[in-house]
Coordinates of C-alpha atoms in Angstrom, one line a residue:
X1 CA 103.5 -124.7 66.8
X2 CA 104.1 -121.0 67.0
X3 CA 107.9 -119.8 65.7
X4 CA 108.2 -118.4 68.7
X5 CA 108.0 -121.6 70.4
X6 CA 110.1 -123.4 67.6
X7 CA 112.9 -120.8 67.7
X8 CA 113.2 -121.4 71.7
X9 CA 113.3 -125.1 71.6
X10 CA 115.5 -125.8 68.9
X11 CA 117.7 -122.6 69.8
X12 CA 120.6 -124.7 69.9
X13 CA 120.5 -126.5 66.9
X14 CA 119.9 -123.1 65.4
X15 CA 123.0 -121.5 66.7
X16 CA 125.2 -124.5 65.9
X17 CA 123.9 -124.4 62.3
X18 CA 125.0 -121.0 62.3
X19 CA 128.5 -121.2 63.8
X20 CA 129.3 -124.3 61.2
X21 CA 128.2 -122.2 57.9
X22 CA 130.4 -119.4 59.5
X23 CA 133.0 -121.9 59.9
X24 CA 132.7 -123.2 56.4
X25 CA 133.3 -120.2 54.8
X26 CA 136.1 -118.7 56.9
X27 CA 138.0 -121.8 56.0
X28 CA 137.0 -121.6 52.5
X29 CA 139.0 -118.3 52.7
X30 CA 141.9 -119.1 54.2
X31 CA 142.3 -122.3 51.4
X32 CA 142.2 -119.9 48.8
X33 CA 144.7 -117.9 50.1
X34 CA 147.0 -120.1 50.4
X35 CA 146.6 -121.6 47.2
X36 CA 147.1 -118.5 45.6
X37 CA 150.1 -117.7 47.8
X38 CA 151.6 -121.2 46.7
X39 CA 151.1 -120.7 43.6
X40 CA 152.9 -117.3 43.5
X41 CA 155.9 -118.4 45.2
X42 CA 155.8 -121.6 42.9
X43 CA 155.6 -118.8 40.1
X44 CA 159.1 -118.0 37.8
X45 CA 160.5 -114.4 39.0
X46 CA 159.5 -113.1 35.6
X47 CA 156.0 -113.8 35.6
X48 CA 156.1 -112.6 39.1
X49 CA 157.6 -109.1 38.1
X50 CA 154.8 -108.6 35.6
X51 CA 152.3 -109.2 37.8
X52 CA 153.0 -106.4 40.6
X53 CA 152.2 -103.0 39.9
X54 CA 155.5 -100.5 39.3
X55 CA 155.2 -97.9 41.4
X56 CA 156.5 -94.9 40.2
X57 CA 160.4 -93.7 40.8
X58 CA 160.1 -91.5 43.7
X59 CA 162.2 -87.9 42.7
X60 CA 163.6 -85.6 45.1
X61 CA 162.7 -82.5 43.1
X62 CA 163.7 -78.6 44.5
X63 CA 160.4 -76.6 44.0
X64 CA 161.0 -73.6 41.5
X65 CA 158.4 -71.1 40.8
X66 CA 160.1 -70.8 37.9
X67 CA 157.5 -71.8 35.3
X68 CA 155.1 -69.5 37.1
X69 CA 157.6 -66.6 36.9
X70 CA 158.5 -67.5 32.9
X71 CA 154.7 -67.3 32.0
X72 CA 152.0 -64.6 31.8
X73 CA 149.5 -65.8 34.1
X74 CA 146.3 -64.1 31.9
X75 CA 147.9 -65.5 28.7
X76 CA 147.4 -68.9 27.7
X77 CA 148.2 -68.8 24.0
X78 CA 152.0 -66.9 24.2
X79 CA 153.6 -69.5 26.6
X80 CA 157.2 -69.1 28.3
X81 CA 157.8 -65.5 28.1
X82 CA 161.6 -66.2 28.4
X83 CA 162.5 -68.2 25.3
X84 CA 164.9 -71.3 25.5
X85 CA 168.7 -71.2 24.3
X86 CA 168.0 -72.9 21.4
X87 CA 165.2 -70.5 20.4
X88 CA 167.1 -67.8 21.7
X89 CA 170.2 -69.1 19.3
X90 CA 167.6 -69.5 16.2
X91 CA 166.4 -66.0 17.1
X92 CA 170.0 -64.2 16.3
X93 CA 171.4 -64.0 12.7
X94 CA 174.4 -66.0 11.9
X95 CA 176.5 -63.0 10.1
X96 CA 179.7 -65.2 9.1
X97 CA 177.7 -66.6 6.4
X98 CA 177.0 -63.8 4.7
X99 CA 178.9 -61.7 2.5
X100 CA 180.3 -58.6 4.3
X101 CA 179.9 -56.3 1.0
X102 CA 176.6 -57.7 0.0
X103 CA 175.6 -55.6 3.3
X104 CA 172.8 -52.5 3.2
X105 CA 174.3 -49.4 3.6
X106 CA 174.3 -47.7 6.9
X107 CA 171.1 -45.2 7.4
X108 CA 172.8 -42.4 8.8
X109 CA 176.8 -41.0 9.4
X110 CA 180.1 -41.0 7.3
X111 CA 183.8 -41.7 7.1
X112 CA 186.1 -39.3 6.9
X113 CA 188.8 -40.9 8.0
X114 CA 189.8 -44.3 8.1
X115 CA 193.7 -45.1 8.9
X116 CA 194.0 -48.9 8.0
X117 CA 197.0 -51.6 9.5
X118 CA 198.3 -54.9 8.6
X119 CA 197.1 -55.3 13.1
X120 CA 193.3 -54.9 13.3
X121 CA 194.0 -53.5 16.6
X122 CA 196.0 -50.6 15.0
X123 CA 193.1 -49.9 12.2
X124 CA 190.7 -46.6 13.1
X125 CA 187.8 -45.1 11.3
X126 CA 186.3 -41.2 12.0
X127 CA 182.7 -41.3 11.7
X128 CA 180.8 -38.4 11.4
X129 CA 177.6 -39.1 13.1
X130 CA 174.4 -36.9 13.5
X131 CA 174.6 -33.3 14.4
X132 CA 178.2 -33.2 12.4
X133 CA 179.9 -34.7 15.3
X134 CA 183.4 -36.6 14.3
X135 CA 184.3 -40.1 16.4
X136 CA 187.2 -41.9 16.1
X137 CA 186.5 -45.8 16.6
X138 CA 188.6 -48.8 16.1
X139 CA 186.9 -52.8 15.8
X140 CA 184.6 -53.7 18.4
X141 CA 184.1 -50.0 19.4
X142 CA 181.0 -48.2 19.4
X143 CA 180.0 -45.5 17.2
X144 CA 176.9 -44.0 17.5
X145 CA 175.1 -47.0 18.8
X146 CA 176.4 -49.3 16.2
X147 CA 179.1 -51.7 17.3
X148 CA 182.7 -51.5 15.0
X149 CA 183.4 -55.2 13.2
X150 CA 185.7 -54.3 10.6
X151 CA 187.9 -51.3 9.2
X152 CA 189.0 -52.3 5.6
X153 CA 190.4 -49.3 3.7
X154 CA 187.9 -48.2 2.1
X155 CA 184.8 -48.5 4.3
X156 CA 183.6 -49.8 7.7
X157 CA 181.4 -52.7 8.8
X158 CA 179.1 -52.2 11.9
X159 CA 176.4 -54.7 13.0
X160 CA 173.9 -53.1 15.5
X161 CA 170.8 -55.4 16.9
X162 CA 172.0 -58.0 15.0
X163 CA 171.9 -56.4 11.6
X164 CA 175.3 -55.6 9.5
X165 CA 175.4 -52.6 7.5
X166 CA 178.4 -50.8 6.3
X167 CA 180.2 -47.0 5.3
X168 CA 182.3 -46.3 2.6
X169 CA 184.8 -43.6 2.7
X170 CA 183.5 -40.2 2.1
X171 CA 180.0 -41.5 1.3
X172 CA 176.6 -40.6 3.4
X173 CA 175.0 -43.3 4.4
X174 CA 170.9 -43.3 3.4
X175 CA 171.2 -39.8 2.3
X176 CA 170.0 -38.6 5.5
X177 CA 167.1 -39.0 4.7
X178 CA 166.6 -37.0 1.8
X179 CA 165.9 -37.4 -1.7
X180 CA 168.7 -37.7 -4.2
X181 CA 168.6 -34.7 -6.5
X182 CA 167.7 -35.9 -10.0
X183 CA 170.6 -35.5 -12.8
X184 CA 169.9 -32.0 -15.0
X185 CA 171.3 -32.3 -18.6
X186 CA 173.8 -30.1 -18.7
X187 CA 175.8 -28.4 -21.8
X188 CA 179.2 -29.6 -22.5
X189 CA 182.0 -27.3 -20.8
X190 CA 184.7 -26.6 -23.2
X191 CA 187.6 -28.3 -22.2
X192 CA 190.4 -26.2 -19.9
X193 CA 193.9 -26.4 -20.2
X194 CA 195.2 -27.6 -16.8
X195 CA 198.3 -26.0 -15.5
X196 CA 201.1 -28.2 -15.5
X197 CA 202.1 -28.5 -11.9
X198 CA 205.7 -27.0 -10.7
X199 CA 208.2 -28.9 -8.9
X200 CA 207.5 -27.9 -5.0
X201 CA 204.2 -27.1 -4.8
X202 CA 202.0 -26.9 -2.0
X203 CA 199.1 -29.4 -1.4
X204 CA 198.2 -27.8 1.1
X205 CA 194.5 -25.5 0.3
X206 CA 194.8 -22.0 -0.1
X207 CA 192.6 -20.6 2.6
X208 CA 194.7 -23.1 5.0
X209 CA 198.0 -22.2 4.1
X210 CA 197.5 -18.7 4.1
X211 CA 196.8 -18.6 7.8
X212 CA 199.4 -20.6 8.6
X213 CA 202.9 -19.2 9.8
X214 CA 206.5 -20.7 10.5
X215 CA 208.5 -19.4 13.6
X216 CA 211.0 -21.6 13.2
X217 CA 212.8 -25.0 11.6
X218 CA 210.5 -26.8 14.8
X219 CA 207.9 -24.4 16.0
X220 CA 204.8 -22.8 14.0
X221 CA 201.3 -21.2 14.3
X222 CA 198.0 -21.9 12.8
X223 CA 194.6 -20.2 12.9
X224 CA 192.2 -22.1 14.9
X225 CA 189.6 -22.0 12.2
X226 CA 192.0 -23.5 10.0
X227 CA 192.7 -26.3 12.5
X228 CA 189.0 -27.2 12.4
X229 CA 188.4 -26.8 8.8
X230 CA 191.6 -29.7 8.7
X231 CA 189.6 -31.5 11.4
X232 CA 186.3 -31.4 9.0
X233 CA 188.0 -32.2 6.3
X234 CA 190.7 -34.8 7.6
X235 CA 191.2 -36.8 4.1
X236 CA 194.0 -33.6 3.5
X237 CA 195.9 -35.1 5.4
X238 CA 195.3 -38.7 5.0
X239 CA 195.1 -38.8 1.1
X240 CA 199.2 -37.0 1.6
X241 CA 200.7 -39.0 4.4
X242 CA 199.9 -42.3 6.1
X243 CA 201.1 -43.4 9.7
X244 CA 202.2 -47.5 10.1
X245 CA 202.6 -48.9 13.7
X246 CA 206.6 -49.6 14.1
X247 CA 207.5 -52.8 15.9
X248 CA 210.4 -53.4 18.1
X249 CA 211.1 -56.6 20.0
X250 CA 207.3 -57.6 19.2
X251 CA 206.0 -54.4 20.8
X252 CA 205.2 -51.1 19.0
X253 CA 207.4 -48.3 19.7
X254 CA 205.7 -45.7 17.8
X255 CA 204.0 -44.3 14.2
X256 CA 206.3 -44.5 11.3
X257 CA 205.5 -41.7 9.3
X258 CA 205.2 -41.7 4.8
X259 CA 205.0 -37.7 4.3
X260 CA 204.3 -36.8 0.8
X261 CA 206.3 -33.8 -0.2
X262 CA 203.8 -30.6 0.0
X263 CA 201.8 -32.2 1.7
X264 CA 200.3 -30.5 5.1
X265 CA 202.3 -32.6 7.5
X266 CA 205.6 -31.3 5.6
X267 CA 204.5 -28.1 6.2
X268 CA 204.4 -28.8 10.3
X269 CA 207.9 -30.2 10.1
X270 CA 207.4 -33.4 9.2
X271 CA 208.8 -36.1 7.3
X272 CA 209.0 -39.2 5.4
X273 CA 211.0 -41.8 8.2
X274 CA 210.3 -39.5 11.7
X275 CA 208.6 -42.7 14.2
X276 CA 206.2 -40.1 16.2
X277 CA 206.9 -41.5 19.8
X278 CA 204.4 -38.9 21.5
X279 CA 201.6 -36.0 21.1
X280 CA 201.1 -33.9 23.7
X281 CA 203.0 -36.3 26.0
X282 CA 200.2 -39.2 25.3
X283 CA 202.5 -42.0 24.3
X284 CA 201.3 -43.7 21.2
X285 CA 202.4 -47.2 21.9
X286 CA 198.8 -48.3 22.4
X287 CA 196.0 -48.3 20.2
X288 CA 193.9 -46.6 22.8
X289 CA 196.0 -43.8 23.6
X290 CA 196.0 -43.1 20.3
X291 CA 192.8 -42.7 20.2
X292 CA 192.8 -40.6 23.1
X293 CA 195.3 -38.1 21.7
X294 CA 193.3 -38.0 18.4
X295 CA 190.2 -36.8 20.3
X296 CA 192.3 -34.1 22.7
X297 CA 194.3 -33.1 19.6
X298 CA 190.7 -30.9 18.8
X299 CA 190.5 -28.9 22.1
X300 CA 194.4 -28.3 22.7
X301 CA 195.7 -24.9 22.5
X302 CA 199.2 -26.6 21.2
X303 CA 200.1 -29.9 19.6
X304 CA 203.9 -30.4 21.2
X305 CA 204.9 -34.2 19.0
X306 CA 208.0 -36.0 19.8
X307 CA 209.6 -37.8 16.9
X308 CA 212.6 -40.0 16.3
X309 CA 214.5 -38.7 13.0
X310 CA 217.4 -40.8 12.2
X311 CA 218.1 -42.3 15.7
X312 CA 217.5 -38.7 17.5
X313 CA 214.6 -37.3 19.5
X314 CA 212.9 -34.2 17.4
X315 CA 210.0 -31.8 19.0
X316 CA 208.0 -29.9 17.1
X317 CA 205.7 -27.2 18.3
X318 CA 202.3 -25.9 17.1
X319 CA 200.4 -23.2 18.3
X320 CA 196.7 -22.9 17.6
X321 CA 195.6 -19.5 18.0

């Protein structure tokens, strides 16, 4: 018998055979899954949690270009070119540690003047910076480029770019920039009798004094090279008088004067006990205006101060001519 002839008489049978395999297997599935769903619900929770998959915790982040921005995008090695806080932190030195007069000294400028009080606030140094320019600073000022941290009485602290470096009175800082002269031996001076000084003299330099002139008990005239040659050289007058912040009622009410007698200041009228209340009618209850009447006192034709002398208001006049 041909299979063509086989396959169309037993057609049927065929197709039944067919169906009942199908069959078979479909419910071979459908056993199986339910077995295995059985046996997961018959399962204790904790064996069931370890057999689903965590999915990961969904995050509702902001996008940030940020990390693109912090980042060179043709460097791989440098990384973030904005360093964190901590590195940032780490990158500063920490200056409290360190010993304020193990620091270098400062490269360029000098003090000239420094005018020292028990209230940091009330504490100023001169600085003579490049180009022989004098500024008068007080703590956390700026001199120069370098930030004011401390005024003791004999020298300034500054810090600039995280460095501390310091100034002592009268001294250059660095040399500027030139070679210290090396010693040459030099012959023994006989010694020089030394005049014993008088009662009532003058401290006050020569070429100063000579072009200086009292009108009256209040009023008097000075040359105006003489008034810069005392702005140059401003330790005459501090190494002969010194000027303490008076307090009233918590507040300061003025500059309680300590003259020395012959000194320069005696010779403008002052003395030992005036409270200066005022120079050129910038009141000198404030640290700042003090300041401020320092730096005018330079380029003012006349100096007009207001003192109190024993409970009574005092002017005195000078003319710079």
């Amino acid at each position: 018998m041909s299979p063509d002839a086989f396959v169309k008489r037993g057609f049927i049978f065929i197709l039944g055979g067919m169906v009942a395999v199908s069959a078979y297997y479909q419910a071979s599935g459908v056993s199986h899954l339910i077995a295995h769903q059985i046996a997961r619900d018959g399962a204790p929770p904790a064996a069931r949690a370890t057999a689903l998959v965590e999915e990961p915790p969904s995050e509702d982040r902001s996008p940030s270009a940020a990390p693109i921005l912090e980042r060179n995008p043709f460097d791989s090695i440098t990384g973030p070119l904005v360093p964190r806080p901590s590195e940032a932190l780490a990158g500063q030195a920490d200056l409290s540690s360190l010993d304020p007069y193990l620091a270098p000294p400062c490269d360029t400028g000098r003090v000239v003047l420094i005018a020292v009080s028990e209230d940091p606030e009330w504490s100023f140094a001169a600085v003579e910076a490049e180009g022989g320019r004098t500024a008068l600073g007080r703590r956390g000022g700026q001199i120069a480029g370098r930030k004011v941290e401390h005024i003791a009485w004999d020298r300034v602290w500054m810090t600039s770019g995280g460095a501390r470096c310091q100034m002592q009175l009268g001294k250059k800082g660095g040399n500027d920039g030139k070679k210290a002269p090396e010693s040459q031996p030099r012959a023994p001076e006989p010694p020089r009798e030394r005049p014993s000084r008088a009662s009532g003299r003058s401290d006050v330099p020569p070429e100063i004094a000579s072009r200086m002139k009292r009108v009256s008990e209040t009023e008097f005239d000075i040359d105006r090279s003489a008034a810069a040659k005392i702005f140059e050289n401003p330790e005459i007058v501090t190494n002969t008088s010194a000027a303490i912040p008076e307090m009233r009622d918590n507040q300061v009410v003025g500059l309680k004067m300590m003259v020395k007698p012959g000194s320069l200041l005696e010779s403008f009228g002052l003395q030992t006990g005036d409270l200066v209340k005022s120079i050129n009618s910038i009141d000198l209850t404030d640290p700042q205006k003090a300041m401020m009447a320092y730096t005018r006192m330079q380029s003012d034709k006349s100096l007009s101060v207001v003192v109190e002398r024993n409970g009574r208001p005092v002017r005195l006049k000078v003319n710079i001519r």
